[in-house]
Short mmCIF file of C-alpha atoms in Angstrom, two decimals:
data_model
loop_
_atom_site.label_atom_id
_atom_site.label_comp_id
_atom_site.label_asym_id
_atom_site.label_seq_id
_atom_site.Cartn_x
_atom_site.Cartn_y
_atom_site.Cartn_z
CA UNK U 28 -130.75 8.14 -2.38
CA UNK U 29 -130.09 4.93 -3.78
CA UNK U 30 -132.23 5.15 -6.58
CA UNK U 31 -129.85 8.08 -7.56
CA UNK U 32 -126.83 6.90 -7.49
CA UNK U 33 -126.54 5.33 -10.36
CA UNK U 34 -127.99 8.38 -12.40
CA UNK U 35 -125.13 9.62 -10.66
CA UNK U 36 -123.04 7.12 -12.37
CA UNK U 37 -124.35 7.26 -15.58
CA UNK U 38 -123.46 11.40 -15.20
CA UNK U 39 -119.81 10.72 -14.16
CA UNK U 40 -118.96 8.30 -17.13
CA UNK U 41 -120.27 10.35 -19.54
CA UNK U 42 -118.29 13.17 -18.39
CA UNK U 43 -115.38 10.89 -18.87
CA UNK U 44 -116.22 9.90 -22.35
CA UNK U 45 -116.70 12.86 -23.78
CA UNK U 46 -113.27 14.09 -21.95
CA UNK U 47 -111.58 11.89 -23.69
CA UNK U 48 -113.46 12.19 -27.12
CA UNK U 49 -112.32 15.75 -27.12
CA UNK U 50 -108.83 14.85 -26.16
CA UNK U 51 -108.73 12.08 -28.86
CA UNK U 52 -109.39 14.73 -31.64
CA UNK U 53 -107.14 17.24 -29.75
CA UNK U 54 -104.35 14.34 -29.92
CA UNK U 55 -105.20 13.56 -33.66
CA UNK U 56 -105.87 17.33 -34.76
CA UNK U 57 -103.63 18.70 -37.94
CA UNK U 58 -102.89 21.63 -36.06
CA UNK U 59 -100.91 19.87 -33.12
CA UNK U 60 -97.08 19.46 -33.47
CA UNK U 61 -95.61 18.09 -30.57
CA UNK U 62 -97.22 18.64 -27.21
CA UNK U 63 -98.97 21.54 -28.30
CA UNK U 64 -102.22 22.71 -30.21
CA UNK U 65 -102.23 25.70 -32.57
CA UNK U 66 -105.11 28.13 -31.43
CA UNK U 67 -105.10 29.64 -34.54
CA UNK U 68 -106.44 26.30 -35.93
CA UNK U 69 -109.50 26.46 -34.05
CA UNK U 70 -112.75 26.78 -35.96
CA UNK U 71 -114.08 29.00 -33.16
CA UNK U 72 -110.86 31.66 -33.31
CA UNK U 73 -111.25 31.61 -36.95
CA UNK U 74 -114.95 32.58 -37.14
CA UNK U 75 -113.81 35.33 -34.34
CA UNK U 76 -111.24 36.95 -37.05
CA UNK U 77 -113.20 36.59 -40.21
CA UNK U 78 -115.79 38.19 -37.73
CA UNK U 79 -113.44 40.86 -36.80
CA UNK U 80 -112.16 41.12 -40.59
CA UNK U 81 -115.89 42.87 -40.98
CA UNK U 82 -116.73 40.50 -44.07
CA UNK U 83 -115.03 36.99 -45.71
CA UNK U 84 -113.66 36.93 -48.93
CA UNK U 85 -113.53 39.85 -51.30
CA UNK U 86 -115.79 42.95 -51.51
CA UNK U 87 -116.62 44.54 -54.75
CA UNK U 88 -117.83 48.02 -55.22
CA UNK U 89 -118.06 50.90 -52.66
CA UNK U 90 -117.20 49.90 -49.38
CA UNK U 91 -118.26 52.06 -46.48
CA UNK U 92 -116.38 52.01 -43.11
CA UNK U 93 -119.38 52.36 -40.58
CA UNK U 94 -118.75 52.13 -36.59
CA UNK U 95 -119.27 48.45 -36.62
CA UNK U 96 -116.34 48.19 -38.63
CA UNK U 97 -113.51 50.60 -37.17
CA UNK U 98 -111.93 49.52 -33.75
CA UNK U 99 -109.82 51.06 -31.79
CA UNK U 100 -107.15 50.47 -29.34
CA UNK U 101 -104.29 52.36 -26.84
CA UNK U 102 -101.11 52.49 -28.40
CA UNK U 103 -98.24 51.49 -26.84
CA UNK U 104 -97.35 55.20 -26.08
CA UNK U 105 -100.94 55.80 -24.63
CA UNK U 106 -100.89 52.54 -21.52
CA UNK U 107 -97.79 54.57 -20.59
CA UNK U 108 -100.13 57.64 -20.87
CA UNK U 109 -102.51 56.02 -18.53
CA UNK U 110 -100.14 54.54 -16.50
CA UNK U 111 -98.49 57.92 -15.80
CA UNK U 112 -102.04 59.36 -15.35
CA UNK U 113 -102.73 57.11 -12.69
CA UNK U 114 -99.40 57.69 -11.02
CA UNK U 115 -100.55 61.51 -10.88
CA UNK U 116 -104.48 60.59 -9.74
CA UNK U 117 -102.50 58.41 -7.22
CA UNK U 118 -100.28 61.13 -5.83
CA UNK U 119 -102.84 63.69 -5.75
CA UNK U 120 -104.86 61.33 -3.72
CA UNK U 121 -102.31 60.48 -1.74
CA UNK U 122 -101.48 64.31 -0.70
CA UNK U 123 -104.42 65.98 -1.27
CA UNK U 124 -102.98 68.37 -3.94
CA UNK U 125 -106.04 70.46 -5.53
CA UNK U 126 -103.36 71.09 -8.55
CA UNK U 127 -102.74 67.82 -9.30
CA UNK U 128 -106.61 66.48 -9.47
CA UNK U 129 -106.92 69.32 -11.75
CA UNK U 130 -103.87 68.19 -13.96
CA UNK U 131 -104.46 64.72 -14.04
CA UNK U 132 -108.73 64.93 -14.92
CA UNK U 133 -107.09 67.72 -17.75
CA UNK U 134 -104.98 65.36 -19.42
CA UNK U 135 -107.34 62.24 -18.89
CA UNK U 136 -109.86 64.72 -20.84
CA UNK U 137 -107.32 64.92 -23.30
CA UNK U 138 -107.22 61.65 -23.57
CA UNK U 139 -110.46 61.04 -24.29
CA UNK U 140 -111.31 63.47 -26.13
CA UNK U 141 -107.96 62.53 -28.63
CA UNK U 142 -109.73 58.71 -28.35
CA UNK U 143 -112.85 60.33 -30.19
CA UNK U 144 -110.98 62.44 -32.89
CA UNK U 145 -108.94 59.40 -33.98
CA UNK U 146 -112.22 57.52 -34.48
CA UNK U 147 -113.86 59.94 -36.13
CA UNK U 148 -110.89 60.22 -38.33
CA UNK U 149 -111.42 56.70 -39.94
CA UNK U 150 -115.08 56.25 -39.78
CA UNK U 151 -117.43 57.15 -42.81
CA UNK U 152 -115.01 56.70 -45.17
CA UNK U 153 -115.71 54.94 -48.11
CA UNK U 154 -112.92 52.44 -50.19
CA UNK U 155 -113.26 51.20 -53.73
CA UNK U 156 -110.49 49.09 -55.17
CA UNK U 157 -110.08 50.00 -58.63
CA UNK U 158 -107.54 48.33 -60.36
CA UNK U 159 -103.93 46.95 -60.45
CA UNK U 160 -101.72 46.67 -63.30
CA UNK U 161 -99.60 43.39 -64.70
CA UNK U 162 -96.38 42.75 -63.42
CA UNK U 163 -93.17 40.17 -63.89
CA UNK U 164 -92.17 38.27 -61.48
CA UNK U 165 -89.64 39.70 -58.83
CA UNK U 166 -91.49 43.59 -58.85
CA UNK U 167 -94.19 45.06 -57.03
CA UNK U 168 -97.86 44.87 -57.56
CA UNK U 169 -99.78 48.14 -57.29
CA UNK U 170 -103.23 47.82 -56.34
CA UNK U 171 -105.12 51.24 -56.19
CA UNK U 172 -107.63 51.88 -54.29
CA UNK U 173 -110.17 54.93 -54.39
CA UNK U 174 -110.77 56.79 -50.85
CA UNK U 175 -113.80 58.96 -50.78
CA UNK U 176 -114.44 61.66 -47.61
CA UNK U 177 -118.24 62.43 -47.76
CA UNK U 178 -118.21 64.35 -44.80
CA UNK U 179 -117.49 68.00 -43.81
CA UNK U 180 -113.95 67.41 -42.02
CA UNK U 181 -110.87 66.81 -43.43
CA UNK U 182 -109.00 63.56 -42.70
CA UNK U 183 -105.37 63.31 -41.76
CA UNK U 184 -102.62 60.42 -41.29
CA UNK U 185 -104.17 57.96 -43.18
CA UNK U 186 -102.07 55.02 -43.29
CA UNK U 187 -102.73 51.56 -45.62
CA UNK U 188 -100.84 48.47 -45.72
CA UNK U 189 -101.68 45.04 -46.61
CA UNK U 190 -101.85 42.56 -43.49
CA UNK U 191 -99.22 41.42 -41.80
CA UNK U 192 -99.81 37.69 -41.91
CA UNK U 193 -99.92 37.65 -45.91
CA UNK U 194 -96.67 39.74 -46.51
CA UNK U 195 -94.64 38.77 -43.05
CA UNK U 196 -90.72 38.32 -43.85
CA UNK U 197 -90.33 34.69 -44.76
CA UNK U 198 -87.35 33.14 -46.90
CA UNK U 199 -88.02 31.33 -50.35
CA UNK U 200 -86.76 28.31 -51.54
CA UNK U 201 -84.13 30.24 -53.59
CA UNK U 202 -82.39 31.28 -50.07
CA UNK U 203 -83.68 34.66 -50.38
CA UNK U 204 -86.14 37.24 -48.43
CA UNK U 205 -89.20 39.23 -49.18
CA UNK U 206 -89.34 42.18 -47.14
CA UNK U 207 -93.02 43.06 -45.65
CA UNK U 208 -95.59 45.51 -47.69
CA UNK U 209 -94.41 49.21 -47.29
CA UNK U 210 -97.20 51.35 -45.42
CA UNK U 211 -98.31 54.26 -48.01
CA UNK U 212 -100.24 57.25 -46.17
CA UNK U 213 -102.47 59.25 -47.02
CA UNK U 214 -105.11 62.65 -46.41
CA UNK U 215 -108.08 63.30 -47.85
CA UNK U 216 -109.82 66.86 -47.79
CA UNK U 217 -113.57 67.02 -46.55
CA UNK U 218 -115.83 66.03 -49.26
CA UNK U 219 -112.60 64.74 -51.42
CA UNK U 220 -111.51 61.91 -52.85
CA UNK U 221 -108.28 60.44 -53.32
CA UNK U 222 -106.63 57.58 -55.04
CA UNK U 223 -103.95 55.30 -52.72
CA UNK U 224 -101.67 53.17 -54.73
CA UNK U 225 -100.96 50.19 -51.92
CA UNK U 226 -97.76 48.23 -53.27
CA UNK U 227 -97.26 44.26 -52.85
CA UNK U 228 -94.30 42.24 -53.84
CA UNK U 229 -95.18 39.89 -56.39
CA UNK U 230 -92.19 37.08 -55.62
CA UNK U 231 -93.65 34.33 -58.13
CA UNK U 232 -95.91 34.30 -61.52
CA UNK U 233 -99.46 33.20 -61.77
CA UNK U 234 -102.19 35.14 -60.25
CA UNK U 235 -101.96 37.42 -57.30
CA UNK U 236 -105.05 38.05 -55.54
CA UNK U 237 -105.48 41.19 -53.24
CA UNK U 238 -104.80 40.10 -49.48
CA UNK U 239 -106.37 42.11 -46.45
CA UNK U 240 -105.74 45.89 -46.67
CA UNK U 241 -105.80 47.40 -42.65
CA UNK U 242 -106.22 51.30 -42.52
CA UNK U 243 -105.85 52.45 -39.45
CA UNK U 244 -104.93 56.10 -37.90
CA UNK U 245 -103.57 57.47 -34.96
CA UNK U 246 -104.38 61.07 -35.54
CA UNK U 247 -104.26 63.37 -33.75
CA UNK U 248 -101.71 62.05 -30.71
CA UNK U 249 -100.50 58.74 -31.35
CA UNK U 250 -102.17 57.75 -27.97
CA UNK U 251 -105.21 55.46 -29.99
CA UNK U 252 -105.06 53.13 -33.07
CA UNK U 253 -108.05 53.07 -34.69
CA UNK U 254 -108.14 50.50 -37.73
CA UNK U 255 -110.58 48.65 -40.23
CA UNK U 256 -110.06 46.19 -43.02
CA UNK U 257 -110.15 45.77 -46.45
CA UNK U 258 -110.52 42.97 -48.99
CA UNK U 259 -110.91 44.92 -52.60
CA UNK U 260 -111.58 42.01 -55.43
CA UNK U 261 -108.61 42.80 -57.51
CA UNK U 262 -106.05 40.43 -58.81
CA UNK U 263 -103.02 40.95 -60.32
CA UNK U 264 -101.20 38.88 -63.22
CA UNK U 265 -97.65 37.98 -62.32
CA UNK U 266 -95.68 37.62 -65.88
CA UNK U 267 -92.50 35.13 -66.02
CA UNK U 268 -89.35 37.13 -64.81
CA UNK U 269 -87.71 37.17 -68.35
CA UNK U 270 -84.62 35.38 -68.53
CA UNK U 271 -81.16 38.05 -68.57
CA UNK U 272 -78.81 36.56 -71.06
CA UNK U 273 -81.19 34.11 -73.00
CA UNK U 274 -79.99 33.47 -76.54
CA UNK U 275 -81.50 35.36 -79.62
CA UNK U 276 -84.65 34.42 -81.31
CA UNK U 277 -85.42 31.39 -83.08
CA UNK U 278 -85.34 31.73 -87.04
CA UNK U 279 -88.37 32.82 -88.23
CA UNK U 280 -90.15 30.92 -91.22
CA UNK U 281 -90.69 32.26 -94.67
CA UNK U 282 -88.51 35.30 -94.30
CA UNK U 283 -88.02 37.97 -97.05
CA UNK U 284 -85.66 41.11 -97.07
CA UNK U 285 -88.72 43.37 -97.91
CA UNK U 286 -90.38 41.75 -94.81
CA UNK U 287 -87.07 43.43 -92.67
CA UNK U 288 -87.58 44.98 -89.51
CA UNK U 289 -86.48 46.00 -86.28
CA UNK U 290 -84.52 43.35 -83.61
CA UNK U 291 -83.04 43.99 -80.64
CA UNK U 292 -79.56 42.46 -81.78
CA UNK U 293 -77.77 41.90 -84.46
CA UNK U 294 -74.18 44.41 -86.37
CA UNK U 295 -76.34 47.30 -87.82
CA UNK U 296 -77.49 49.83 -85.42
CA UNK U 297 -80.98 51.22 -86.42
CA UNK U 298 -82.28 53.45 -83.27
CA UNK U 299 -83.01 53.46 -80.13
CA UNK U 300 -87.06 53.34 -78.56
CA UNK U 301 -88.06 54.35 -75.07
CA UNK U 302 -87.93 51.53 -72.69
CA UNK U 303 -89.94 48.93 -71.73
CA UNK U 304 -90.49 46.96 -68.18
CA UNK U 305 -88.90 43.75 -69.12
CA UNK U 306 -86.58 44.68 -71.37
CA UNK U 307 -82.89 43.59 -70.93
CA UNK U 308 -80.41 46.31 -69.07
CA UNK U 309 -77.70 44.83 -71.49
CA UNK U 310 -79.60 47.02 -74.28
CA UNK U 311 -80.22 50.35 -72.42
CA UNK U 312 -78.59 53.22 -74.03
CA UNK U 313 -76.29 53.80 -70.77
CA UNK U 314 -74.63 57.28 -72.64
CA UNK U 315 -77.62 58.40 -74.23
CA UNK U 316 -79.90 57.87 -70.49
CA UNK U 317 -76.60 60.10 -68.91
CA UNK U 318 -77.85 62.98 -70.96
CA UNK U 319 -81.62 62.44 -70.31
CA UNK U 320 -84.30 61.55 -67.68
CA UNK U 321 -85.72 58.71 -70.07
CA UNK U 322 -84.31 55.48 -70.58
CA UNK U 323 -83.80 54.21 -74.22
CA UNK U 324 -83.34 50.81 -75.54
CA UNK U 325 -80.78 50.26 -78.55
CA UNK U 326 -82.37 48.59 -81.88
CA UNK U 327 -80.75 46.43 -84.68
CA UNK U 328 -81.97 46.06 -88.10
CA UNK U 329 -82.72 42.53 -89.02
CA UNK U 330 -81.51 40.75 -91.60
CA UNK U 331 -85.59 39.19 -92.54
CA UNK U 332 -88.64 38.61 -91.62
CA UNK U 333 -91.49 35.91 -91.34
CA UNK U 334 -93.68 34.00 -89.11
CA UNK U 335 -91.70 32.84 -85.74
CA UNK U 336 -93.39 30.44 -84.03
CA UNK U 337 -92.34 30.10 -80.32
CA UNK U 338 -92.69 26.65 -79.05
CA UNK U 339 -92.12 25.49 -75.31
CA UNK U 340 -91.36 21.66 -76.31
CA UNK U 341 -88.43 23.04 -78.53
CA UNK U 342 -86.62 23.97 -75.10
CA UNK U 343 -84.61 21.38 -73.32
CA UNK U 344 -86.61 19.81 -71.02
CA UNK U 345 -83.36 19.72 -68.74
CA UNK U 346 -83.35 23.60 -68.20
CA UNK U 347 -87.00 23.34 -66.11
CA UNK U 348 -90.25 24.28 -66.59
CA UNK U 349 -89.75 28.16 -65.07
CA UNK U 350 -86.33 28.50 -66.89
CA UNK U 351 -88.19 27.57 -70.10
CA UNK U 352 -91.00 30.09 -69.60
CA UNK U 353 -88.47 32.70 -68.52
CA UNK U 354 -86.94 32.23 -71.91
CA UNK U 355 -90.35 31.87 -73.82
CA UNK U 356 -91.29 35.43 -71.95
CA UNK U 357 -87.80 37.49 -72.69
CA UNK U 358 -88.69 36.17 -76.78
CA UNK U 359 -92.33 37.46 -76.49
CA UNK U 360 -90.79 40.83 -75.24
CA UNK U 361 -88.00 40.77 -78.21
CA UNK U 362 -90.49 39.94 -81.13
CA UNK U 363 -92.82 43.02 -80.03
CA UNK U 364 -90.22 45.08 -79.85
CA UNK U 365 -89.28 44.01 -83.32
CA UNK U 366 -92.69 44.26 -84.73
CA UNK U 367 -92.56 40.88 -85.77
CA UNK U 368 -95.37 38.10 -86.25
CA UNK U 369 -95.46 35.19 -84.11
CA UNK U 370 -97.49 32.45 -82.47
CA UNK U 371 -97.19 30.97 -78.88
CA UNK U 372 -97.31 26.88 -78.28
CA UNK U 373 -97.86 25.71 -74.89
CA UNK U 374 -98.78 22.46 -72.60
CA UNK U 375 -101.97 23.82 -72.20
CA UNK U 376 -102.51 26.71 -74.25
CA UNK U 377 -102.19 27.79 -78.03
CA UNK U 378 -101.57 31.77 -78.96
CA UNK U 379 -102.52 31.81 -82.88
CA UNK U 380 -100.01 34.80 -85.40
CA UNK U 381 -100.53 37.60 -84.60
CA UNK U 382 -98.30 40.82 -83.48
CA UNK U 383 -99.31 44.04 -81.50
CA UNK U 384 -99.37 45.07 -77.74
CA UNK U 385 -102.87 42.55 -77.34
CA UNK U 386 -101.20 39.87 -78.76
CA UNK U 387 -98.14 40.32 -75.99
CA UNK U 388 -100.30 40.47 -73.41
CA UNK U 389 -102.26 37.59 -74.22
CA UNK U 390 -99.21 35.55 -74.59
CA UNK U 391 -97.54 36.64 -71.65
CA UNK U 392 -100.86 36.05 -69.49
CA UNK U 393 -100.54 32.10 -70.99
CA UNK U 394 -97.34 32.02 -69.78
CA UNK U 395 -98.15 33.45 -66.39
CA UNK U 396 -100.87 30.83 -65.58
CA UNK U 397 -99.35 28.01 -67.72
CA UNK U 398 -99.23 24.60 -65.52
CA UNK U 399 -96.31 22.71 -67.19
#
């Protein structure tokens, strides 16, 4: 006995260290704010989501939803289903009532056997993401995404929506809201495919990878939620909003009257051509859209041509850097429309003559990613 007591000892102040080692980094932990830690900071619950997630990162080519990666869960409407169930096993207990055992094991069958259909209703399915389209700032991204039903039953109530905790309501620095993804749904016929356009407001410019897609189900009775996720490795370009009343373009150099073309002002009306995303509502043919399902955008002649060169260090640097590539943006969108030739100078890119729908989107993709 005495020979162990100071094992005992030693045992007993190590416990006490490491206690307090742990609470140290606790106290000095990133994730604390105030008396309180932030579970979702944990290394350990974050390996448990990505685990749940199915895979980290995103997932390229066909993706098959197996059983390991659907899970399913009551609804709210189905715990009051099983707590009404048990009320009636209760009673029946309770009086011996032959009529209500056999009501309550029916609907408990029911149950289960709705549990099974809405995981069968999800699983074998198999997702592709296939592409999304360029955008301007302020609209919605639409990523598609290819469903394919290998199997001999059809499947219903299909519902996909990017996660929550990427596209939850939050406020922006400009004082206003962006409203949560819309849910799109879905069916897809036994050995079918479909294609499911999954919309994402794009708030800012730059690039926009694809969050976390969840498809989930609660076919046939709304009494189970079975759901899997989705990472497709898509990314959308977010253009520069273009700027609504930004002045007219900069003269162009070495202009010729035989070099004339088409401007989108100016005193001599020329046409009108269908319209463009980006284009300023000031110039839609209100009258001439009353009379047709098609919007049309009004043209000017111009008075020359040339080269115009479109330089972000010409802007006043007072006006700020997203101002300045607004503007830069709604002049890219003006000389295409106008058929002109013209070059692109930014900080830390250089967009040599050129004119056509390639050259537009290579300048507007410099000004989407451009740094300042």
């Amino acid at each position: 006995m005495p020979c162990g007591r100071p094992a005992s000892r030693r045992v007993h102040a190590w416990v006490r260290g490491r206690h307090s080692h742990e609470c140290d980094l606790l106290r000095d932990s990133p994730g604390r704010q105030g008396s309180s830690v932030s579970i979702t900071a944990n290394p350990l619950t974050l390996r448990i989501t990505r685990w749940i997630a199915g895979r980290d990162g995103p997932e390229a080519g066909d993706v098959l939803l197996d059983r390991r990666r659907v899970y399913i869960l009551p609804t709210a409407p189905g715990l009051a289903f099983g707590v009404a169930v048990l009320v009636l096993l209760i009673g029946s207990i309770n009086y011996n009532l032959q009529l209500g055992f056999l009501l309550t094991f029916l609907v408990a069958s029911m149950a289960i056997v709705g549990m099974h259909a809405t995981h069968s209703n999800l699983v074998q399915l198999v997702l592709r993401g296939v592409r999304v389209e360029p955008v301007f700032a302020g609209d919605v991204a639409v990523f598609e995404v290819a469903v394919s039903n290998p199997g001999t039953l059809d499947r219903f109530a299909l519902r996909f929506t990017f996660n929550a905790d990427t596209t939850r309501t939050r406020r922006r620095r400009d004082g206003r809201y962006l409203l949560p993804a819309p849910t799109v749904s879905v069916e897809v016929p036994a050995r079918g495919a479909r294609t499911v356009q999954v919309p994402l407001p794009a708030p800012v410019r730059g690039r926009l990878p694809a969050p976390r897609i969840t498809v989930e189900t609660r076919f046939p009775f709304g009494l189970w939620r079975a759901w899997a996720y989705l990472t497709p490795a898509l990314e959308a370009t977010v253009y520069p909003k273009p700027e609504e009343h930004a002045p007219p373009l900069p003269a162009a150099e070495g202009g010729h009257d035989e070099a004339a073309g088409m401007a989108p002002s100016g005193d001599d009306f020329a046409g009108v051509r269908p319209y463009q995303a980006g284009d300023a509502r000031k110039l839609i043919a209100w009258r001439l859209a009353a009379r047709s399902d098609e919007l049309s955008v009004k043209q000017f002649e111009a008075s020359g041509g040339g080269d115009l060169t479109l330089d972000f260090d010409a802007l006043a640097p007072s006006i700020g850097l997203e101002q300045r590539l607004s503007r830069l943006t709604r002049w890219v969108l003006d000389a295409d429309a106008s058929r002109m030739r013209y070059s692109l100078r930014l900080p830390d890119a250089v967009i040599d003559m050129s004119s056509g729908a390639q050259h537009r989107d290579r300048c507007l993709t410099a000004l989407a990613v451009c740094k300042g």
